[in-house]
PDB file of C-alpha atoms in Angstrom:
ATOM      1  CA  UNK X 236      43.633 -37.810 -43.854  1.00  0.00           C
ATOM      2  CA  UNK X 237      45.539 -40.096 -41.534  1.00  0.00           C
ATOM      3  CA  UNK X 238      48.170 -38.836 -39.114  1.00  0.00           C
ATOM      4  CA  UNK X 239      49.992 -40.001 -36.021  1.00  0.00           C
ATOM      5  CA  UNK X 240      48.899 -37.794 -33.164  1.00  0.00           C
ATOM      6  CA  UNK X 241      48.606 -37.305 -29.447  1.00  0.00           C
ATOM      7  CA  UNK X 242      45.112 -36.892 -28.048  1.00  0.00           C
ATOM      8  CA  UNK X 243      45.974 -37.367 -24.364  1.00  0.00           C
ATOM      9  CA  UNK X 244      46.799 -34.552 -21.960  1.00  0.00           C
ATOM     10  CA  UNK X 245      49.713 -36.604 -20.558  1.00  0.00           C
ATOM     11  CA  UNK X 246      53.185 -35.489 -21.591  1.00  0.00           C
ATOM     12  CA  UNK X 247      56.152 -37.393 -22.930  1.00  0.00           C
ATOM     13  CA  UNK X 248      55.260 -41.019 -23.458  1.00  0.00           C
ATOM     14  CA  UNK X 249      55.510 -42.698 -26.895  1.00  0.00           C
ATOM     15  CA  UNK X 250      52.591 -44.968 -26.027  1.00  0.00           C
ATOM     16  CA  UNK X 251      50.385 -41.856 -26.314  1.00  0.00           C
ATOM     17  CA  UNK X 252      50.853 -41.848 -30.094  1.00  0.00           C
ATOM     18  CA  UNK X 253      47.869 -43.087 -32.082  1.00  0.00           C
ATOM     19  CA  UNK X 254      46.474 -42.995 -35.609  1.00  0.00           C
ATOM     20  CA  UNK X 255      44.039 -40.098 -35.936  1.00  0.00           C
ATOM     21  CA  UNK X 256      41.905 -38.639 -38.721  1.00  0.00           C
ATOM     22  CA  UNK X 257      42.393 -34.919 -39.342  1.00  0.00           C
ATOM     23  CA  UNK X 258      41.479 -32.526 -42.132  1.00  0.00           C
ATOM     24  CA  UNK X 259      43.926 -32.191 -45.007  1.00  0.00           C
ATOM     25  CA  UNK X 260      45.623 -28.828 -44.518  1.00  0.00           C
ATOM     26  CA  UNK X 261      45.388 -26.005 -47.035  1.00  0.00           C
ATOM     27  CA  UNK X 262      48.403 -23.740 -47.474  1.00  0.00           C
ATOM     28  CA  UNK X 263      47.870 -20.105 -46.516  1.00  0.00           C
ATOM     29  CA  UNK X 264      49.892 -17.279 -48.020  1.00  0.00           C
ATOM     30  CA  UNK X 265      53.582 -17.974 -47.537  1.00  0.00           C
ATOM     31  CA  UNK X 266      53.116 -21.686 -46.845  1.00  0.00           C
ATOM     32  CA  UNK X 267      53.819 -24.940 -48.690  1.00  0.00           C
ATOM     33  CA  UNK X 268      51.705 -28.090 -48.594  1.00  0.00           C
ATOM     34  CA  UNK X 269      53.832 -31.253 -48.668  1.00  0.00           C
ATOM     35  CA  UNK X 270      52.781 -34.783 -49.493  1.00  0.00           C
ATOM     36  CA  UNK X 271      54.930 -36.506 -46.885  1.00  0.00           C
ATOM     37  CA  UNK X 272      57.081 -39.359 -48.152  1.00  0.00           C
ATOM     38  CA  UNK X 273      59.192 -39.840 -44.986  1.00  0.00           C
ATOM     39  CA  UNK X 274      59.176 -38.343 -41.500  1.00  0.00           C
ATOM     40  CA  UNK X 275      61.465 -38.783 -38.518  1.00  0.00           C
ATOM     41  CA  UNK X 276      60.486 -38.485 -34.862  1.00  0.00           C
ATOM     42  CA  UNK X 277      63.169 -37.497 -32.394  1.00  0.00           C
ATOM     43  CA  UNK X 278      62.015 -39.295 -29.202  1.00  0.00           C
ATOM     44  CA  UNK X 279      62.939 -36.331 -26.987  1.00  0.00           C
ATOM     45  CA  UNK X 280      60.474 -34.227 -28.973  1.00  0.00           C
ATOM     46  CA  UNK X 281      57.700 -35.794 -26.908  1.00  0.00           C
ATOM     47  CA  UNK X 282      59.093 -34.040 -23.819  1.00  0.00           C
ATOM     48  CA  UNK X 283      59.866 -30.598 -25.295  1.00  0.00           C
ATOM     49  CA  UNK X 284      57.608 -27.719 -24.167  1.00  0.00           C
ATOM     50  CA  UNK X 285      57.194 -26.626 -27.812  1.00  0.00           C
ATOM     51  CA  UNK X 286      55.398 -29.899 -28.515  1.00  0.00           C
ATOM     52  CA  UNK X 287      52.782 -29.333 -25.829  1.00  0.00           C
ATOM     53  CA  UNK X 288      52.284 -25.576 -25.407  1.00  0.00           C
ATOM     54  CA  UNK X 289      51.641 -22.552 -27.590  1.00  0.00           C
ATOM     55  CA  UNK X 290      54.217 -19.854 -27.092  1.00  0.00           C
ATOM     56  CA  UNK X 291      53.575 -16.194 -26.607  1.00  0.00           C
ATOM     57  CA  UNK X 292      52.238 -14.173 -23.747  1.00  0.00           C
ATOM     58  CA  UNK X 293      50.604 -17.192 -22.122  1.00  0.00           C
ATOM     59  CA  UNK X 294      51.769 -20.755 -22.634  1.00  0.00           C
ATOM     60  CA  UNK X 295      48.442 -22.477 -23.262  1.00  0.00           C
ATOM     61  CA  UNK X 296      48.192 -26.187 -24.040  1.00  0.00           C
ATOM     62  CA  UNK X 297      48.117 -26.812 -27.787  1.00  0.00           C
ATOM     63  CA  UNK X 298      44.897 -28.133 -29.276  1.00  0.00           C
ATOM     64  CA  UNK X 299      44.605 -31.887 -29.700  1.00  0.00           C
ATOM     65  CA  UNK X 300      45.532 -33.888 -31.571  1.00  0.00           C
ATOM     66  CA  UNK X 301      49.136 -32.756 -31.526  1.00  0.00           C
ATOM     67  CA  UNK X 302      50.985 -34.012 -34.591  1.00  0.00           C
ATOM     68  CA  UNK X 303      54.664 -34.708 -33.785  1.00  0.00           C
ATOM     69  CA  UNK X 304      57.744 -35.249 -35.968  1.00  0.00           C
ATOM     70  CA  UNK X 305      59.626 -32.361 -37.479  1.00  0.00           C
ATOM     71  CA  UNK X 306      62.068 -33.910 -39.920  1.00  0.00           C
ATOM     72  CA  UNK X 307      60.499 -34.443 -43.315  1.00  0.00           C
ATOM     73  CA  UNK X 308      61.025 -35.360 -46.931  1.00  0.00           C
ATOM     74  CA  UNK X 309      58.283 -35.181 -49.501  1.00  0.00           C
ATOM     75  CA  UNK X 310      56.741 -33.660 -52.588  1.00  0.00           C
ATOM     76  CA  UNK X 311      55.371 -30.145 -52.900  1.00  0.00           C
ATOM     77  CA  UNK X 312      51.647 -30.636 -53.432  1.00  0.00           C
ATOM     78  CA  UNK X 313      50.638 -26.955 -53.501  1.00  0.00           C
ATOM     79  CA  UNK X 314      51.969 -23.536 -52.571  1.00  0.00           C
ATOM     80  CA  UNK X 315      50.235 -20.600 -50.948  1.00  0.00           C
ATOM     81  CA  UNK X 316      50.116 -17.108 -52.345  1.00  0.00           C
ATOM     82  CA  UNK X 317      53.508 -15.454 -52.561  1.00  0.00           C
ATOM     83  CA  UNK X 318      55.574 -18.654 -52.563  1.00  0.00           C
ATOM     84  CA  UNK X 319      57.883 -18.583 -55.567  1.00  0.00           C
ATOM     85  CA  UNK X 320      60.847 -20.704 -54.452  1.00  0.00           C
ATOM     86  CA  UNK X 321      58.980 -24.004 -54.908  1.00  0.00           C
ATOM     87  CA  UNK X 322      56.337 -25.428 -57.192  1.00  0.00           C
ATOM     88  CA  UNK X 323      54.152 -28.508 -57.326  1.00  0.00           C
ATOM     89  CA  UNK X 324      56.135 -31.722 -57.771  1.00  0.00           C
ATOM     90  CA  UNK X 325      59.394 -30.424 -56.258  1.00  0.00           C
ATOM     91  CA  UNK X 326      61.044 -33.013 -54.016  1.00  0.00           C
ATOM     92  CA  UNK X 327      62.109 -31.336 -50.783  1.00  0.00           C
ATOM     93  CA  UNK X 328      63.325 -32.048 -47.276  1.00  0.00           C
ATOM     94  CA  UNK X 329      63.520 -29.923 -44.188  1.00  0.00           C
ATOM     95  CA  UNK X 330      62.996 -29.136 -40.543  1.00  0.00           C
ATOM     96  CA  UNK X 331      59.694 -27.332 -39.815  1.00  0.00           C
ATOM     97  CA  UNK X 332      59.382 -25.149 -36.741  1.00  0.00           C
ATOM     98  CA  UNK X 333      58.970 -27.096 -33.508  1.00  0.00           C
ATOM     99  CA  UNK X 334      56.226 -24.824 -32.170  1.00  0.00           C
ATOM    100  CA  UNK X 335      53.811 -25.913 -34.920  1.00  0.00           C
ATOM    101  CA  UNK X 336      52.237 -29.261 -35.667  1.00  0.00           C
ATOM    102  CA  UNK X 337      54.687 -31.690 -37.137  1.00  0.00           C
ATOM    103  CA  UNK X 338      54.765 -33.809 -40.246  1.00  0.00           C
ATOM    104  CA  UNK X 339      53.753 -37.294 -39.136  1.00  0.00           C
ATOM    105  CA  UNK X 340      50.796 -37.223 -41.504  1.00  0.00           C
ATOM    106  CA  UNK X 341      49.927 -37.820 -45.118  1.00  0.00           C
ATOM    107  CA  UNK X 342      50.195 -34.059 -45.771  1.00  0.00           C
ATOM    108  CA  UNK X 343      51.825 -31.257 -43.808  1.00  0.00           C
ATOM    109  CA  UNK X 344      52.227 -27.492 -43.940  1.00  0.00           C
ATOM    110  CA  UNK X 345      55.749 -26.022 -43.901  1.00  0.00           C
ATOM    111  CA  UNK X 346      57.210 -22.626 -44.672  1.00  0.00           C
ATOM    112  CA  UNK X 347      59.593 -22.213 -47.601  1.00  0.00           C
ATOM    113  CA  UNK X 348      62.435 -21.000 -45.373  1.00  0.00           C
ATOM    114  CA  UNK X 349      62.453 -24.374 -43.583  1.00  0.00           C
ATOM    115  CA  UNK X 350      62.813 -26.647 -46.637  1.00  0.00           C
ATOM    116  CA  UNK X 351      65.263 -27.195 -49.497  1.00  0.00           C
ATOM    117  CA  UNK X 352      65.345 -29.281 -52.645  1.00  0.00           C
ATOM    118  CA  UNK X 353      66.096 -32.911 -51.775  1.00  0.00           C
ATOM    119  CA  UNK X 354      69.578 -34.056 -52.773  1.00  0.00           C
ATOM    120  CA  UNK X 355      69.194 -36.629 -55.560  1.00  0.00           C
ATOM    121  CA  UNK X 356      71.997 -38.699 -54.044  1.00  0.00           C
ATOM    122  CA  UNK X 357      69.802 -39.756 -51.094  1.00  0.00           C
ATOM    123  CA  UNK X 358      66.310 -41.213 -50.918  1.00  0.00           C
ATOM    124  CA  UNK X 359      63.360 -39.730 -49.028  1.00  0.00           C
ATOM    125  CA  UNK X 360      64.023 -41.723 -45.857  1.00  0.00           C
ATOM    126  CA  UNK X 361      67.669 -40.649 -45.747  1.00  0.00           C
ATOM    127  CA  UNK X 362      66.925 -37.017 -46.544  1.00  0.00           C
ATOM    128  CA  UNK X 363      64.279 -36.826 -43.801  1.00  0.00           C
ATOM    129  CA  UNK X 364      66.908 -38.010 -41.321  1.00  0.00           C
ATOM    130  CA  UNK X 365      69.424 -35.389 -42.483  1.00  0.00           C
ATOM    131  CA  UNK X 366      67.687 -32.255 -41.252  1.00  0.00           C
ATOM    132  CA  UNK X 367      68.186 -32.264 -37.487  1.00  0.00           C
ATOM    133  CA  UNK X 368      71.499 -34.132 -37.524  1.00  0.00           C
ATOM    134  CA  UNK X 369      72.923 -31.731 -40.129  1.00  0.00           C
ATOM    135  CA  UNK X 370      71.732 -28.721 -38.111  1.00  0.00           C
ATOM    136  CA  UNK X 371      73.262 -30.183 -34.943  1.00  0.00           C
ATOM    137  CA  UNK X 372      76.585 -30.750 -36.703  1.00  0.00           C
ATOM    138  CA  UNK X 373      76.559 -27.226 -38.165  1.00  0.00           C
ATOM    139  CA  UNK X 374      75.803 -25.709 -34.742  1.00  0.00           C
ATOM    140  CA  UNK X 375      78.617 -27.723 -33.156  1.00  0.00           C
ATOM    141  CA  UNK X 376      81.081 -26.461 -35.754  1.00  0.00           C
ATOM    142  CA  UNK X 377      79.927 -22.863 -35.970  1.00  0.00           C
ATOM    143  CA  UNK X 378      78.701 -22.049 -32.494  1.00  0.00           C
TER     144      UNK X 378
END
């Protein structure tokens, strides 16, 4: 499948983004496979450590290509074992974890706790743009 990815070892520059071919992901237990309809890239994401390094005991560079973009709207294509909150065909939007590959691809893996049913009052492009801005607003008000 086609995706927008980063193959270079350089950090932070949008000109590093290129079209790449990667395998279509398969959802594992507890995961959801989305057919991406819209994705948003926050430009600063290209400079965040989570984009470039695995976390844990040793911060190793993430394997290439790195797929950026973590605001998404799409259709549930398939669910892994144990996922009951969503089913194929559900229209969802969300904000996947930043320490995993993103959603700038034809298909992407997300976890059910990071997505919600898409509001019918907004289209896919608008709902993809809601995730991070809504979280930022909520954090400003509550924290």
